[in-house]
Amino acid sequence: MQIKAISILPNNNRTPIYIERAFRENHVDLTVLKTSEVRHLERLTAKLRPDLIFFSKEPELAPYLARIKTHFPRVIFAVWNVDTRLDISEWSDEKLKTIGLADYIFTLSNGNVPQYKTMFKTDKVFHLPQGIDKQINHKYPLTVADKKKYTTDILFVGDIKVKVHDSRKYLLDLIKANGLNVEVYGGARPLFGVELMKAIQCAKICLDISDLTTLSGTVSVRVFEILGAGGFLLGPSYKDIDLIFKDPIKTYAAYTTHEDCINKIKFYLDRPTLRQEIADFGYQFCHKSCTYTQRITQMLKEIFPDGPKIRRN
């Protein structure tokens, strides 16, 4: 029997497009609501009788979800904290209340699993990393103009203006001080979508700078964007990275300190064949094993291990 689901996700976040597509590619009969349309949830639930309601942690959802739990107790609730704001201490009580309504909680960090189990008093908490959307994250034909515009030794994409990202600016300044050519996009100079994929393809080295390195089984979303576009990734040594990549050493080049990063840049700039081998391996692995469609497949297997044998309402 086909799974029926209602998805409620933020109005202004492009990730739900990936997720919506991933549900449909898993043959889920999906109805999508924006957060601003949540007032229609009870009427839709009564009409559609879904097996699953999938939602974000937005606080305004809580009262509507609570009513569904009361009137339609067999509907399963699932939430996936698909952004990288993983520290519960930074969340408002309202967001915690929304997440607490979920029967199944999925988180980007394996290290958060025991914490979430304690906080939300449930064993149904699972590690589920981000991934790639194969319709966007892939190689694109490059024109002469593309190559002229984007070819660079080192590419970094990310905001460096706000104080929380001071560590990014510090390392980038060190790289420049060592006479290395790095092109920086982000903030007032945004780069995304197809143009981001092209820039990744044109760069010799795509640099990832992240403060998520101590979180188990978590990487920056930029990691997937770089690998998904076929770029050579030089990134930090992430904790328990083998929970995401079967063979991390073949997937990307890792640095452990600022000095190591600069040394690795110099090393790989002189080795185009090795860079290409690593980039090709990372590209193939991500497109085979790290798609959003596969992430939703994993989620559905946890929620419906035997399939939705009967209509739940």
XYZ file of C-alpha atoms in Angstrom:
313
model
C 0.000 0.000 0.000
C 1.300 3.456 -0.890
C 2.293 5.717 1.992
C 0.213 8.855 2.312
C 1.940 11.886 3.817
C 1.467 15.574 4.495
C 4.625 17.690 4.599
C 4.727 21.072 6.367
C 7.934 22.984 5.834
C 9.160 26.595 6.048
C 8.036 29.094 3.424
C 11.452 30.495 2.493
C 13.814 27.513 2.652
C 14.897 25.840 -0.589
C 15.752 22.532 1.128
C 12.054 21.498 1.244
C 12.107 21.377 -2.567
C 14.733 18.640 -2.316
C 12.765 16.839 0.344
C 9.472 17.079 -1.504
C 11.113 15.572 -4.586
C 12.724 12.845 -2.476
C 9.392 11.793 -0.974
C 7.817 11.589 -4.418
C 10.765 9.580 -5.766
C 10.029 7.139 -2.931
C 6.488 6.835 -4.363
C 4.907 8.600 -1.394
C 1.506 10.166 -2.044
C 2.554 13.585 -0.760
C 0.563 16.739 -0.070
C 2.671 19.810 0.717
C 1.720 22.675 3.008
C 3.764 25.779 3.684
C 4.013 26.881 7.295
C 1.791 29.844 6.445
C -0.924 27.383 5.339
C -0.900 25.244 8.490
C -4.396 26.442 9.438
C -5.643 24.007 6.766
C -3.906 21.011 8.359
C -6.853 19.622 10.336
C -9.199 19.807 7.360
C -6.617 18.129 5.101
C -5.936 15.409 7.649
C -9.646 14.611 7.911
C -9.937 14.479 4.132
C -6.718 12.614 3.233
C -6.276 10.326 6.263
C -2.465 10.342 5.978
C -0.096 7.781 7.450
C 2.533 10.412 8.163
C 2.870 14.130 8.870
C 6.398 15.401 8.286
C 7.287 18.829 9.666
C 10.014 21.272 10.664
C 10.674 22.646 14.133
C 8.834 25.939 13.544
C 7.082 26.972 16.801
C 3.874 28.157 15.120
C 3.104 24.553 14.121
C 2.733 23.236 17.689
C -0.925 24.068 18.428
C -2.111 22.694 15.077
C -0.085 19.500 15.452
C -1.338 19.027 19.003
C -4.948 19.097 17.769
C -4.148 16.482 15.124
C -2.648 14.238 17.810
C -5.888 14.530 19.801
C -8.338 13.964 16.961
C -6.258 11.631 14.723
C -4.111 9.643 17.177
C -2.918 7.065 14.644
C -1.168 9.573 12.391
C 2.611 9.274 12.761
C 4.565 12.516 13.270
C 8.181 12.841 12.065
C 10.615 15.741 12.167
C 14.057 16.054 10.549
C 16.223 18.900 11.772
C 17.736 19.328 8.333
C 19.734 22.488 9.077
C 22.943 22.538 11.113
C 21.677 24.390 14.187
C 22.040 21.337 16.369
C 22.601 22.737 19.856
C 19.350 22.295 21.791
C 20.432 24.970 24.282
C 20.074 27.553 21.499
C 16.469 26.576 20.694
C 13.456 28.372 22.110
C 10.970 26.544 24.329
C 8.441 26.889 21.517
C 10.671 25.004 19.071
C 11.279 22.301 21.647
C 7.524 21.967 22.109
C 7.074 21.423 18.364
C 9.790 18.775 18.171
C 8.420 17.084 21.286
C 5.244 16.270 19.373
C 7.149 14.040 16.934
C 6.941 10.248 17.162
C 10.184 9.984 15.164
C 13.054 12.486 15.327
C 15.864 12.566 12.772
C 19.015 14.622 13.357
C 22.134 15.438 11.349
C 24.511 14.564 14.177
C 24.917 11.070 15.552
C 26.246 12.704 18.718
C 22.869 14.347 19.303
C 20.975 11.059 19.365
C 21.410 10.249 23.099
C 20.820 13.898 24.035
C 17.609 14.045 22.022
C 16.417 10.730 23.462
C 16.783 12.126 26.968
C 15.322 15.536 26.169
C 12.287 14.261 24.272
C 11.809 11.029 26.252
C 11.772 8.712 23.236
C 13.952 5.979 21.753
C 12.850 6.844 18.236
C 15.707 9.233 17.442
C 17.928 8.514 14.444
C 21.029 9.883 12.753
C 20.207 11.080 9.219
C 22.814 13.277 7.453
C 22.140 15.806 4.726
C 22.772 14.811 1.113
C 22.621 15.927 -2.501
C 19.774 16.681 -4.849
C 20.823 14.989 -8.089
C 18.724 17.396 -10.131
C 20.870 20.329 -8.956
C 24.107 18.924 -7.529
C 25.859 17.518 -10.582
C 28.312 18.456 -13.336
C 27.269 21.058 -15.891
C 28.645 21.849 -19.376
C 31.170 24.683 -19.061
C 31.526 27.461 -21.620
C 34.686 29.454 -22.297
C 33.023 32.322 -20.413
C 32.322 30.055 -17.408
C 35.948 28.972 -17.219
C 37.193 32.549 -17.548
C 34.833 33.719 -14.810
C 35.331 30.942 -12.272
C 38.757 29.334 -12.775
C 40.804 29.793 -9.605
C 43.305 27.913 -7.473
C 41.124 27.922 -4.344
C 37.384 28.522 -3.986
C 35.592 29.271 -0.730
C 31.836 29.866 -0.564
C 30.361 31.099 2.695
C 29.678 34.210 4.731
C 32.732 35.701 6.460
C 31.274 39.043 7.558
C 29.295 37.999 10.636
C 31.211 37.448 13.875
C 30.123 33.824 14.293
C 32.236 33.041 11.220
C 35.444 34.775 12.377
C 37.276 31.436 12.156
C 36.603 31.330 8.421
C 38.064 34.791 7.872
C 41.105 33.990 10.010
C 42.042 30.934 7.953
C 41.338 32.669 4.637
C 43.571 35.578 5.666
C 46.339 33.096 6.545
C 45.994 31.449 3.144
C 46.261 34.821 1.386
C 49.243 35.784 3.559
C 51.014 32.691 2.218
C 50.689 34.062 -1.314
C 47.925 31.666 -2.350
C 45.101 32.696 -4.670
C 41.661 32.190 -3.091
C 38.345 33.387 -4.505
C 35.654 34.042 -1.870
C 31.904 34.184 -2.456
C 29.138 34.725 0.067
C 27.309 37.479 1.913
C 27.113 40.482 -0.426
C 28.643 38.324 -3.172
C 26.302 35.323 -3.233
C 26.790 32.213 -5.327
C 24.274 29.387 -5.511
C 22.434 27.007 -7.824
C 23.879 26.251 -11.249
C 26.492 29.017 -10.981
C 27.780 27.519 -7.723
C 28.085 24.101 -9.379
C 30.046 25.633 -12.281
C 32.373 27.514 -9.946
C 33.072 24.300 -8.032
C 33.943 22.515 -11.284
C 36.330 25.285 -12.334
C 38.262 25.550 -9.058
C 41.364 23.460 -8.493
C 40.608 23.218 -4.763
C 37.242 23.793 -3.073
C 37.794 24.710 0.563
C 35.429 23.849 3.403
C 35.837 25.654 6.739
C 33.439 24.470 9.419
C 32.846 24.606 13.162
C 30.965 21.299 13.068
C 34.086 19.139 13.291
C 33.493 17.950 16.856
C 29.938 16.756 16.208
C 29.758 13.044 15.477
C 28.758 12.147 11.923
C 28.062 15.730 10.833
C 29.498 17.754 7.943
C 28.811 21.143 6.434
C 26.202 21.110 3.666
C 28.937 22.638 1.492
C 30.683 19.265 1.592
C 27.809 17.660 -0.314
C 27.547 20.573 -2.746
C 31.239 20.340 -3.619
C 31.343 16.568 -3.974
C 28.003 16.507 -5.783
C 29.348 18.885 -8.447
C 32.536 16.880 -8.944
C 34.852 19.293 -7.155
C 38.020 18.461 -5.273
C 37.257 19.034 -1.600
C 39.784 20.087 1.012
C 37.971 20.180 4.327
C 38.495 19.743 8.048
C 38.846 16.380 9.707
C 35.291 15.689 10.867
C 34.552 13.456 13.844
C 33.209 10.012 12.886
C 33.198 10.948 9.200
C 33.032 7.250 8.331
C 29.369 7.330 9.397
C 28.761 9.326 6.213
C 31.542 8.325 3.821
C 32.517 4.678 3.495
C 36.112 5.559 2.565
C 36.791 9.161 3.693
C 40.452 9.193 2.595
C 39.424 8.515 -0.997
C 36.465 10.899 -0.855
C 38.149 14.146 0.136
C 41.398 15.612 1.486
C 41.277 16.460 5.191
C 43.300 18.996 7.170
C 43.693 19.073 10.954
C 45.200 22.522 11.659
C 45.581 25.859 9.881
C 49.201 25.029 9.074
C 48.170 21.623 7.747
C 45.512 23.256 5.571
C 48.070 25.568 3.948
C 50.507 22.695 3.449
C 47.754 20.537 1.902
C 46.799 23.365 -0.466
C 50.391 23.641 -1.688
C 50.653 19.861 -1.976
C 47.481 19.337 -4.004
C 47.887 22.373 -6.271
C 50.905 20.595 -7.772
C 49.090 17.270 -8.229
C 46.192 17.653 -10.696
C 45.919 13.905 -11.392
C 45.580 13.045 -7.702
C 43.034 15.838 -7.250
C 40.960 14.463 -10.107
C 41.075 10.905 -8.757
C 39.794 12.034 -5.358
C 37.151 14.314 -6.894
C 35.888 11.510 -9.151
C 35.642 9.075 -6.242
C 33.724 11.594 -4.106
C 31.389 12.420 -6.974
C 30.555 8.791 -7.700
C 30.053 7.913 -4.042
C 27.731 10.844 -3.322
C 25.603 10.236 -6.385
C 25.361 6.548 -5.534
C 24.869 6.720 -1.771
C 24.166 10.249 -0.486
C 21.098 11.539 -2.303
C 18.124 13.074 -0.532
C 16.014 10.337 -2.083
C 18.123 7.748 -0.267
C 17.916 9.726 2.973
C 14.103 9.684 2.798
C 14.240 5.959 1.976
C 16.180 5.444 5.218
C 13.658 7.520 7.119
C 10.664 5.614 5.769
C 12.290 2.265 6.603
C 12.614 3.350 10.238
C 9.020 4.563 10.407
C 7.417 1.811 8.313
C 9.731 -1.234 8.576
C 6.983 -3.483 7.216
C 5.290 -0.867 5.048
C 1.944 0.811 5.845
C -0.055 -2.416 5.901
C -3.308 -0.733 6.830
C -4.644 2.779 6.535
C -3.794 4.343 9.864
C -7.021 6.328 10.368
